[in-house]
Coordinates of C-alpha atoms and ligand atoms in Angstrom, one line a residue:
X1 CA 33.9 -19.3 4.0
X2 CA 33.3 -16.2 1.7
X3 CA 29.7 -16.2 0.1
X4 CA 31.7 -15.7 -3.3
X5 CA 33.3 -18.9 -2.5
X6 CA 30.1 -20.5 -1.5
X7 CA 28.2 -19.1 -4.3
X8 CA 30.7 -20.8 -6.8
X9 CA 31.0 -23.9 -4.9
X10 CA 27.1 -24.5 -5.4
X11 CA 26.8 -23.3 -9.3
X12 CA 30.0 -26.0 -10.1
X13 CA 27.7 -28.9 -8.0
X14 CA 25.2 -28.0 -9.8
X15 CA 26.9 -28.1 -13.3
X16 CA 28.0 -31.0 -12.3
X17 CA 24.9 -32.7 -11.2
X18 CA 22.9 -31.5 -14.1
X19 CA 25.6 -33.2 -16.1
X20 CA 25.4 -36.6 -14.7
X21 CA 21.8 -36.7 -14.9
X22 CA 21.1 -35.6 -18.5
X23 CA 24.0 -38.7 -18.7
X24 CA 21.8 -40.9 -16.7
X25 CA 18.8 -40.4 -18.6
X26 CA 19.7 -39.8 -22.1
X27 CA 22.0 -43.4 -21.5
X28 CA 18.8 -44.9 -20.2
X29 CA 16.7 -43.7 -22.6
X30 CA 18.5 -44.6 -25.5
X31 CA 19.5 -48.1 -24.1
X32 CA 15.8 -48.5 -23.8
X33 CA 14.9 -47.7 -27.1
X34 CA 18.2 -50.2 -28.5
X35 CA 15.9 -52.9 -26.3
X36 CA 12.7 -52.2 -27.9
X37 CA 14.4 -52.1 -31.4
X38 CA 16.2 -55.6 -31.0
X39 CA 13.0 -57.1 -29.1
X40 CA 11.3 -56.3 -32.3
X41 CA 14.3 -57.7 -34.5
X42 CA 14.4 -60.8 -32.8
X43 CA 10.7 -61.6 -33.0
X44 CA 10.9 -61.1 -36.8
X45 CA 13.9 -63.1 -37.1
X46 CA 12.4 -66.1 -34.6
X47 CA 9.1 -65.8 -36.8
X48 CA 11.1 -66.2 -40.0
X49 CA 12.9 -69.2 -38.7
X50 CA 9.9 -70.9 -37.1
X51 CA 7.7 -70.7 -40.4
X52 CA 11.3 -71.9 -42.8
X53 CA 11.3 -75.0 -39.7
X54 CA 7.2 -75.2 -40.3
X55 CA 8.0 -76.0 -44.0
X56 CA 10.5 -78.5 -43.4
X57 CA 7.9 -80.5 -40.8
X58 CA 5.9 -80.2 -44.0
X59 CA 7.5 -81.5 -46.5
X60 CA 8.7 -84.1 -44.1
X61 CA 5.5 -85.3 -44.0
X62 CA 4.6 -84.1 -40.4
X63 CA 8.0 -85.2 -38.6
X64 CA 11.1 -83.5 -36.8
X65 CA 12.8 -86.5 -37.9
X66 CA 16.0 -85.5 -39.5
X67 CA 15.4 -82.0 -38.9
X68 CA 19.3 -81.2 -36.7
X69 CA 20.0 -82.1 -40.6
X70 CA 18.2 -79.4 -41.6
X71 CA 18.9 -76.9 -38.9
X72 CA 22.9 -77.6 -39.0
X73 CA 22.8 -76.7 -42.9
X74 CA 21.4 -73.4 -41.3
X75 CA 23.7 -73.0 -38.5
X76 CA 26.6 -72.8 -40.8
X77 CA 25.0 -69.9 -42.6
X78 CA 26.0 -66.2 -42.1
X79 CA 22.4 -65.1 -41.1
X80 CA 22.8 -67.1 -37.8
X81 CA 25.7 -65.9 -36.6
X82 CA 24.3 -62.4 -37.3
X83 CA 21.0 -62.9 -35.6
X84 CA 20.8 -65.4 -32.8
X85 CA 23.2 -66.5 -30.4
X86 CA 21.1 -69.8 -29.2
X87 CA 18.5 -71.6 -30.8
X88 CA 16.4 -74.0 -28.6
X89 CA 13.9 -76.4 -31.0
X90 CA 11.1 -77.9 -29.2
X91 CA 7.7 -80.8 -30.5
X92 CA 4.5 -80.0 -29.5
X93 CA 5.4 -82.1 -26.0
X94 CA 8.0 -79.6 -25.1
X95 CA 11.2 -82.4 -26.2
X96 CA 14.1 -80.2 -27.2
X97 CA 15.2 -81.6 -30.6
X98 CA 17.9 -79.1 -31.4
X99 CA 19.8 -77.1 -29.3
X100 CA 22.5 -74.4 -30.4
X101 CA 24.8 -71.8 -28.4
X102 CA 24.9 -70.7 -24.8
X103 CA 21.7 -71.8 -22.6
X104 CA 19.8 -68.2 -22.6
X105 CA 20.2 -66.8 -19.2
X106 CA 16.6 -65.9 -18.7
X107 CA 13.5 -67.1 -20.4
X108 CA 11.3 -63.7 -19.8
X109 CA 14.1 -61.1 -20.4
X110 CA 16.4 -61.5 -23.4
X111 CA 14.8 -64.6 -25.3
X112 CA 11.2 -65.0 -27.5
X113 CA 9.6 -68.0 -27.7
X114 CA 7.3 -69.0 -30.7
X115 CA 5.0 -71.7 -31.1
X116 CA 5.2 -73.1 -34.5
X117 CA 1.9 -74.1 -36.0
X118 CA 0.8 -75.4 -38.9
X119 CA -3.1 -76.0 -40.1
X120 CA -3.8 -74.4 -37.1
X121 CA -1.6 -77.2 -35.1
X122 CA 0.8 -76.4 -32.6
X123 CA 3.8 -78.8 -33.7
X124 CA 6.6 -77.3 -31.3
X125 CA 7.9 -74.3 -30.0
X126 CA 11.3 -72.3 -30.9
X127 CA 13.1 -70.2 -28.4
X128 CA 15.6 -67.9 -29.4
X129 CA 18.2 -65.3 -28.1
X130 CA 19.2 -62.3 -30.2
X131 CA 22.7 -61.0 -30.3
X132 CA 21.7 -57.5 -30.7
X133 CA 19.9 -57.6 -27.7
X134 CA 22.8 -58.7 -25.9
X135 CA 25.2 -55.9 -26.8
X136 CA 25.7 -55.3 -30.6
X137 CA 28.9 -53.4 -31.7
X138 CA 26.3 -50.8 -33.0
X139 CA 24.5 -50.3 -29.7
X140 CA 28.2 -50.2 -27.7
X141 CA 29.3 -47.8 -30.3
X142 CA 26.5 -45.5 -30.2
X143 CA 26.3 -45.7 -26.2
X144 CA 30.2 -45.3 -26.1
X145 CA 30.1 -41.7 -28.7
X146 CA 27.3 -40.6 -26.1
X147 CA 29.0 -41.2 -22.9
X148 CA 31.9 -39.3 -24.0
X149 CA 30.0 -36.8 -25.9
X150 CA 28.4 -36.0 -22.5
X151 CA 31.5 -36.8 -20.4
X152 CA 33.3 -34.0 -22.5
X153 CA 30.2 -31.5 -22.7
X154 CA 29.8 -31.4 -19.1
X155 CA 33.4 -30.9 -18.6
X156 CA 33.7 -28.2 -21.1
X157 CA 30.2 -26.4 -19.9
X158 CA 31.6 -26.5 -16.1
X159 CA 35.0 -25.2 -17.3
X160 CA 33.2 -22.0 -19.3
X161 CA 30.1 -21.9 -15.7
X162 CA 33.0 -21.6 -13.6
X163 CA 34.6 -18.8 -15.4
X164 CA 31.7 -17.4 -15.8
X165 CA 30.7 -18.3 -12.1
X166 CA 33.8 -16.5 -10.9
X167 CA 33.4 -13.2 -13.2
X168 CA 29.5 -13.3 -12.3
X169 CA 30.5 -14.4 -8.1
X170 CA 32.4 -11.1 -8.6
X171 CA 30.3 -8.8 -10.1
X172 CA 27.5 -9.7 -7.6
X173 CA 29.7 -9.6 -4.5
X174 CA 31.8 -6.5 -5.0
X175 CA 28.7 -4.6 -3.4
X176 CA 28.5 -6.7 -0.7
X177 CA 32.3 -6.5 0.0
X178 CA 32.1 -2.6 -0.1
X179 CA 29.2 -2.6 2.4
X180 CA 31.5 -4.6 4.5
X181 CA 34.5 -2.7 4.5
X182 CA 32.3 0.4 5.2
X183 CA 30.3 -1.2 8.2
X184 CA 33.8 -2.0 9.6
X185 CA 34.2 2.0 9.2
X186 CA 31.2 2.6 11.2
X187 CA 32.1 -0.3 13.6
X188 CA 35.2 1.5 14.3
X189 CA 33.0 5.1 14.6
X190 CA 33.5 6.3 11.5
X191 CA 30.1 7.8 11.4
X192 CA 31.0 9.5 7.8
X193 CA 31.2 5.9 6.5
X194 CA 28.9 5.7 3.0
X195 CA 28.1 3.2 0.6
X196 CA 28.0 4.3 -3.6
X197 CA 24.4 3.0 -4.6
X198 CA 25.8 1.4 -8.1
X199 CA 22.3 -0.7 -8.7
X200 CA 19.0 -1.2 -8.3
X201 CA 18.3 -4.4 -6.9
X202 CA 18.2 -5.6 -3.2
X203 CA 22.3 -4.8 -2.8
X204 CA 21.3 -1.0 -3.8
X205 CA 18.7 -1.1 -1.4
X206 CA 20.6 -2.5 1.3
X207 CA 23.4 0.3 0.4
X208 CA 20.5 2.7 0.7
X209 CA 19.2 1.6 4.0
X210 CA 23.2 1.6 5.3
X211 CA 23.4 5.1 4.5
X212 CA 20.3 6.3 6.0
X213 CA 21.6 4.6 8.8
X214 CA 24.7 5.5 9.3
X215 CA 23.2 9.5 8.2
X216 CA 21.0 8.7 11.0
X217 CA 23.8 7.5 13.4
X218 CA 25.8 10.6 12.8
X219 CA 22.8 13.2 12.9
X220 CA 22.2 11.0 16.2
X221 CA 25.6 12.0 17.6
X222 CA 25.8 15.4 16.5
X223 CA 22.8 15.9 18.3
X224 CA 24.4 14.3 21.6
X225 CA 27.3 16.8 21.1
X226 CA 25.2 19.7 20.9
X227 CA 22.7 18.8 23.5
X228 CA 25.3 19.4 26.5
X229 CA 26.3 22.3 24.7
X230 CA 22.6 23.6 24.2
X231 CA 21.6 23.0 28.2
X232 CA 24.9 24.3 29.0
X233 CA 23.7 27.5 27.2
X234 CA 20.4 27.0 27.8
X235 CA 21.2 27.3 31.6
X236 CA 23.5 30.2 31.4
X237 CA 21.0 32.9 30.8
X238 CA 18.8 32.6 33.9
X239 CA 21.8 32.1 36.1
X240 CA 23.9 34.8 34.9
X241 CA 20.9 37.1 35.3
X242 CA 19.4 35.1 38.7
X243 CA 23.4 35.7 40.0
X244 CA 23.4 39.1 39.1
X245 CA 20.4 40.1 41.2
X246 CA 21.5 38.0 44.0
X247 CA 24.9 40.0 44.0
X248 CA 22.7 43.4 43.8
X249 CA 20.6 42.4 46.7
X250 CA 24.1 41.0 48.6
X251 CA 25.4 44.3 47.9
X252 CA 22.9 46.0 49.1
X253 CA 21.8 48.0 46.1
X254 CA 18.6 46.6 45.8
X255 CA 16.6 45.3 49.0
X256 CA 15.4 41.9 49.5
X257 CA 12.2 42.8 48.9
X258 CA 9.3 40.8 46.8
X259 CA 9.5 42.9 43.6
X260 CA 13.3 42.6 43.6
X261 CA 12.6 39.0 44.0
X262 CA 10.4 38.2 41.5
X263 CA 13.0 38.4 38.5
X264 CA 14.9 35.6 40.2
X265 CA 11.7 33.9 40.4
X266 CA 10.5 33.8 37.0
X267 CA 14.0 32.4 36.4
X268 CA 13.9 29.9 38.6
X269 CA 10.3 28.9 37.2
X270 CA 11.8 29.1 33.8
X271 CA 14.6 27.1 34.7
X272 CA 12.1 24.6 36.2
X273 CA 10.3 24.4 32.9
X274 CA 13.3 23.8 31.4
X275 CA 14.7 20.6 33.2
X276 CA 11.4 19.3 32.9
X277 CA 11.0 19.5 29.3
X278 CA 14.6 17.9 28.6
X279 CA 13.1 15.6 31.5
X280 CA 9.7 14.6 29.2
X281 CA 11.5 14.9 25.9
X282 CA 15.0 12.5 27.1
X283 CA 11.9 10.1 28.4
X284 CA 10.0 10.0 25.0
X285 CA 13.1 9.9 22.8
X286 CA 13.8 6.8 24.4
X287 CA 10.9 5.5 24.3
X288 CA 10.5 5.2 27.7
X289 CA 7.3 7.9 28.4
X290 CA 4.6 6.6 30.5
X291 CA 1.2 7.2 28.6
X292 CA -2.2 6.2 30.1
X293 CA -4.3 5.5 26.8
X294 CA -7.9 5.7 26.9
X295 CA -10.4 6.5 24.2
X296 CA -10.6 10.1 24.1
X297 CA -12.9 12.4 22.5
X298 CA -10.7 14.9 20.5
X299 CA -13.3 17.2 19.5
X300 CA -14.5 17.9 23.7
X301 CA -10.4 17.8 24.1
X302 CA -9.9 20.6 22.4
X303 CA -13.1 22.3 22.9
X304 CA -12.0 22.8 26.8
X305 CA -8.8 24.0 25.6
X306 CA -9.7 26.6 23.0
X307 CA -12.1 27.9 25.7
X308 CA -8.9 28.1 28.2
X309 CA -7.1 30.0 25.4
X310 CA -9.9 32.3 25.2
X311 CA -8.9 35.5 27.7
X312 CA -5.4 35.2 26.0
X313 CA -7.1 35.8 22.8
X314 CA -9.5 38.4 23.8
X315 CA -6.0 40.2 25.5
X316 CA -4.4 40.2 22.7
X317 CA -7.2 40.9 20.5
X318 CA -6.5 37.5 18.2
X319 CA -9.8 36.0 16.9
X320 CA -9.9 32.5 17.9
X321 CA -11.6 30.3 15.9
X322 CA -12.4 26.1 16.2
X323 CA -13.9 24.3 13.2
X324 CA -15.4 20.7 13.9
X325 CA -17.6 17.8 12.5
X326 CA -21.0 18.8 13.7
X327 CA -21.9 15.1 14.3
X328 CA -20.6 12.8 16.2
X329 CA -17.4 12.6 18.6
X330 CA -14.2 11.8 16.9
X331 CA -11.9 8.9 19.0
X332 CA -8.7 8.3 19.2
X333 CA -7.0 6.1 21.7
X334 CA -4.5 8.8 23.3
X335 CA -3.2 10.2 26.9
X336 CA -5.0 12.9 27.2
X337 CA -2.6 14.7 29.5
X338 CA 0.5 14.4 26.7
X339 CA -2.0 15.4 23.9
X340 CA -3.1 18.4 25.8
X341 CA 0.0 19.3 26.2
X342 CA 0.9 19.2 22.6
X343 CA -1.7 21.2 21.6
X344 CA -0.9 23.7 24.3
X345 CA 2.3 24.3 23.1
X346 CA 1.2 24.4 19.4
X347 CA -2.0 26.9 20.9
X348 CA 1.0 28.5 23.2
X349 CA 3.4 29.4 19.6
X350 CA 0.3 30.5 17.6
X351 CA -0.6 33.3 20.0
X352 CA 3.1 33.8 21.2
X353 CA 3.6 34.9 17.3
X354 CA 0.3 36.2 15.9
X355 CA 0.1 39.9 16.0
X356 CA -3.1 41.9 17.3
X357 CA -5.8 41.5 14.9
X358 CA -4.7 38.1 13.9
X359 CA -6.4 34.9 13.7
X360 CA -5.7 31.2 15.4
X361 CA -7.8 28.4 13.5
X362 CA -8.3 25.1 15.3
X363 CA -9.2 23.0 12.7
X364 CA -10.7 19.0 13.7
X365 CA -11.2 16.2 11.2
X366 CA -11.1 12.8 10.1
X367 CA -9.1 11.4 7.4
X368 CA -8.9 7.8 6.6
X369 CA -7.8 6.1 9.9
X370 CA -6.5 9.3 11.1
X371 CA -7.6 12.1 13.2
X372 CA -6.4 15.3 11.7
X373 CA -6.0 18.2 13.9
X374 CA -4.4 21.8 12.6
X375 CA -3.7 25.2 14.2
X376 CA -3.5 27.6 12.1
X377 CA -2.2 31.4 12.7
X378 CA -1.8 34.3 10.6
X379 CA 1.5 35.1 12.4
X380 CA 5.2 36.0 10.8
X381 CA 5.9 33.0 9.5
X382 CA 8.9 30.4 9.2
X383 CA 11.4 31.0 6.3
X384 CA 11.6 28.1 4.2
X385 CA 14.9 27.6 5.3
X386 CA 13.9 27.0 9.1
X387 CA 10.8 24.6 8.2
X388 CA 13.3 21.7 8.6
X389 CA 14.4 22.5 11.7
X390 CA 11.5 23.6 13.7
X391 CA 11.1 20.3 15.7
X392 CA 15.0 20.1 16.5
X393 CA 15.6 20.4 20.3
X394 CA 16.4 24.5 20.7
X395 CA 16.1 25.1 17.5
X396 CA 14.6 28.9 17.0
X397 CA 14.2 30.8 14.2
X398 CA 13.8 33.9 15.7
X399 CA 16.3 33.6 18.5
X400 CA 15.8 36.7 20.5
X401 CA 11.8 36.8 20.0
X402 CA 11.2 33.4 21.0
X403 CA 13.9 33.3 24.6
X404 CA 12.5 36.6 25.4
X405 CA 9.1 35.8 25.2
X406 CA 9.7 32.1 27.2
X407 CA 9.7 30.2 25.1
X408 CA 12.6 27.1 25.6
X409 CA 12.8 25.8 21.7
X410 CA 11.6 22.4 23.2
X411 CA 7.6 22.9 22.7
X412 CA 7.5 21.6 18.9
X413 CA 10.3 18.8 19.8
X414 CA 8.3 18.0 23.1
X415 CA 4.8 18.1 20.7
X416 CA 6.7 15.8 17.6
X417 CA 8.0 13.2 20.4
X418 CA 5.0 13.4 22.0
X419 CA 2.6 12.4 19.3
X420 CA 5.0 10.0 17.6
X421 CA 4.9 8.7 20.9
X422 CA 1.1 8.2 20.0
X423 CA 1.7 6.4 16.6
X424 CA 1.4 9.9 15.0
X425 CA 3.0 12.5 13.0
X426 CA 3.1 16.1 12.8
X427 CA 3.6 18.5 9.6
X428 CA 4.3 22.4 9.3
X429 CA 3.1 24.3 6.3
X430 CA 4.0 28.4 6.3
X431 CA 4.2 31.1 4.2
X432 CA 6.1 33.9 5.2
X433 CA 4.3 37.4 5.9
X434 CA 0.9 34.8 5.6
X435 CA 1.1 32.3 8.8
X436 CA 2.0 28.7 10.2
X437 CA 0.1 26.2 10.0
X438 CA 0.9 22.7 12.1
X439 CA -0.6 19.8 11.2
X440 CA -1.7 16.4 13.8
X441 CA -2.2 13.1 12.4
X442 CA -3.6 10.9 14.9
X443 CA -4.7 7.5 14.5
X444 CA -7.9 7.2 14.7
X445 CA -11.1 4.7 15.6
X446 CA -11.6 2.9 12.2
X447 CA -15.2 2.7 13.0
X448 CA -15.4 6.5 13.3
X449 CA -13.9 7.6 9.7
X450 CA -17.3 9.0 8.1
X451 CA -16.6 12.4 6.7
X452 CA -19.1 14.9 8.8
X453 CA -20.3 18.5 7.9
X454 CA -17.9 20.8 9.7
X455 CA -19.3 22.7 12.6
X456 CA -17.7 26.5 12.6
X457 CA -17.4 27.8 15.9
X458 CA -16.0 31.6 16.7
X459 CA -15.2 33.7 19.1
Ligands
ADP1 P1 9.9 28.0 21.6 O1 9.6 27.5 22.9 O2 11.2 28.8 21.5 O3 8.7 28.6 20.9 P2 9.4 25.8 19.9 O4 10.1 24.5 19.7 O5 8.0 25.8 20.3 O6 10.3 26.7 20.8 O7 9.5 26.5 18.5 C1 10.7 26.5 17.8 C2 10.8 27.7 16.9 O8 9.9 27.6 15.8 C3 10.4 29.0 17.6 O9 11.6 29.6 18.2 C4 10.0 29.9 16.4 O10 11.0 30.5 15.8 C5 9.4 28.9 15.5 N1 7.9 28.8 15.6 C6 7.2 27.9 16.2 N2 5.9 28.1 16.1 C7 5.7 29.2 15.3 C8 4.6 29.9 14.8 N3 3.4 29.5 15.0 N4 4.9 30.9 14.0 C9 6.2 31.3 13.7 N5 7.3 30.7 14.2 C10 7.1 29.6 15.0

């Protein structure tokens, strides 16, 4: 059944049931307060008969004798017939005397009983039943106007809630119908399938989170297309150039010597470092990368590795510099292997772009449960319109530079894979002409977020 329907069915129940029980209680309530009303009116009444039958005892010089004379004379009058419907006379011995009307059916609920006294006396008791109590035309009329008044209320306030219901069922479902006909588009691959946010509440949210989804789902695809595409292309380079050396050596232009070899080398090691990034980066995108965790001291981390990096800088005549909390090691629970390797790649693009007489900053911190880490060059730069695409698999921005250099355009996807992997994230800031900075967030040991004095290290 459609939630519309549903909806609707469950707005009309409860119409309905809020009906019958403002019926049920107003009836109750008022069919109380008739009861109280005619308890009252029937005491007053039984009084004012017992102290007129007091008198007669009286004057009759302390007898009932005679008194069905005096209580038939009374009978006969209108006022009886208006008030009581029985009459029960009783002496002091509990003798009924006179007795008029239907027995009452219950002595507690619908009848009074008064003693009759007189000089402090008790000379008999008079029980009476009152007609009001019983069902006036008053009390049916009134009870009758409000059944029907409430009857016909609910009926009409239903009718107008279920029009309403159904224009309100529609307003508040029509979202949830065009999210449905558009997952049925993406169900049957239309990846282009979108949702119009029209609101703000949880429906626009939900249309949100479907498009970012199904943006997600396409970007995801695209990417698959391209990726056989990219490797195919990827591939081609070394090959054409490993074949073409082959062919010259075949030939017998050039001899099969080891300096002849050695182009065909470095492409085979290229092409080596190649299928094992895709390798590495395939495993992590899928979530399936083996890391060994253990507590690892970031700062000695990178420490050893700037020191690595050190006859590369000193080659190229780049200052190298590493900035650190004097105090104190900085944890994080990481593989020290994969984070090594992101930094190398980072380390590896900072000095594969910074000219001679540049600088490479290795910057450590601690940021509330984070470990920050940034390397920083004064290199060329990224236009603003490449920033986005940096971490996309063979993605360069300086196409020729960057292949003929060695570099694959996996490094920053291998590095953003690679410390997501670790709970992480990774940023880029650059300024063209100024430098690149990449930026590590790590999480860090909670214990270990006191913000240190930097240590400033160069070399
Ligand atoms: P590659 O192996 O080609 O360097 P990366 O994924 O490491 O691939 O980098 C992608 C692209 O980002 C590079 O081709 C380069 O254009 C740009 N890039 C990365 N790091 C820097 C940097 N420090 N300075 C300038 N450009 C950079």
């Amino acid at each position: 059944m459609k939630v519309r329907y549903k909806l609707w069915i469950a707005m009309t129940a409860l119409i309905l049931f809020m009906g019958g029980a403002f019926f049920a209680i107003s009836h109750g309530y008022l069919e109380n307060l008739f009861r109280q009303y005619a308890t009252a009116a029937q005491e007053q009444s039984a009084d004012q008969l017992a102290r007129q039958v007091a008198y007669y005892y009286q004057v009759n010089g302390g007898s009932w004798l005679g008194v069905d004379q005096y209580i038939a004379g009374y009978l006969e009058s209108p006022d009886y017939h208006a008030q009581f419907i029985s009459f029960i006379l009783r002496d002091a011995n509990g003798h009924v005397l006179v007795a008029a009307g239907p027995k009452p059916r219950s002595e507690a609920s619908d009848t009074t009983t008064v003693t009759i006294q007189l000089g402090g006396r008790t000379i008999g008791f008079l029980t009476v039943s009152n007609r009001v109590l019983q069902g006036s035309p008053v009390q049916q009329n009134i009870l009758q106007s409000m059944t029907a008044a409430t009857v016909w209320g609910t009926i009409l306030t239903s009718l107008v809630a279920l029009v309403v219901g159904v224009w309100l069922m529609r307003i508040m479902t029509n979202p949830l119908q065009a999210l449905m006909k558009a997952m049925q588009r993406l169900q049957n691959g239309d990846l282009n399938a979108r949702v119009e946010i029209s609101s703000k509440d949880e429906f626009g949210e939900v249309a949100r989170t479907f498009n970012e989804m199904s943006s997600r789902l396409s970007r995801m695809e695209e990417a698959r297309r391209h990726l056989v595409a990219d490797v195919a292309h990827e591939l081609r380079t070394p090959l054409t150039i490993m074949q073409g050396q082959l062919e010259l050596i075949q030939q017998g232009v050039k001899p099969a010597e080891p300096a002849t070899l050695l182009p065909i080398q470095d492409e085979v090691v290229r092409l080596t470092r190649l299928v094992q990034d895709l390798h590495q980066l395939s495993l992590a995108e899928v979530g399936k990368l083996p890391l060994e965790k253990v507590s690892t001291d970031i700062v000695k981390l990178l420490e050893r590795m700037v020191s690595n990096f050190e006859v590369e800088a000193d080659d190229k005549g780049i200052r190298l510099e590493f900035e650190a909390p004097s105090q104190g090691p900085i944890v994080t629970l990481a593989d020290p292997n994969r984070i090594t390797q992101v930094f190398v790649n980072l380390l590896g693009n900072a000095f594969r772009y910074t000219p001679q007489g540049g600088t490479v900053r290795v910057t450590v911190g601690r940021e509330a449960n984070a470990v920050r880490v940034s390397v920083s060059d004064t290199g060329p730069g990224i236009p603003e319109e490449h920033l986005p695409h940096v971490f996309d698999r063979f993605y360069r921005a300086e196409e020729d530079r960057s292949r003929g250099s060695g570099g694959t355009g996996l490094g920053l996807a291998i590095a953003k894979e690679f410390v997501e992997a670790h709970g992480g994230r990774i940023e880029v800031e650059s300024t063209v002409g100024k430098g690149t900075t990449f930026t590590v967030y790590l999480p860090g040991n909670s214990a270990d977020t006191n913000p240190l004095p930097l240590r400033h290290e160069k070399r």
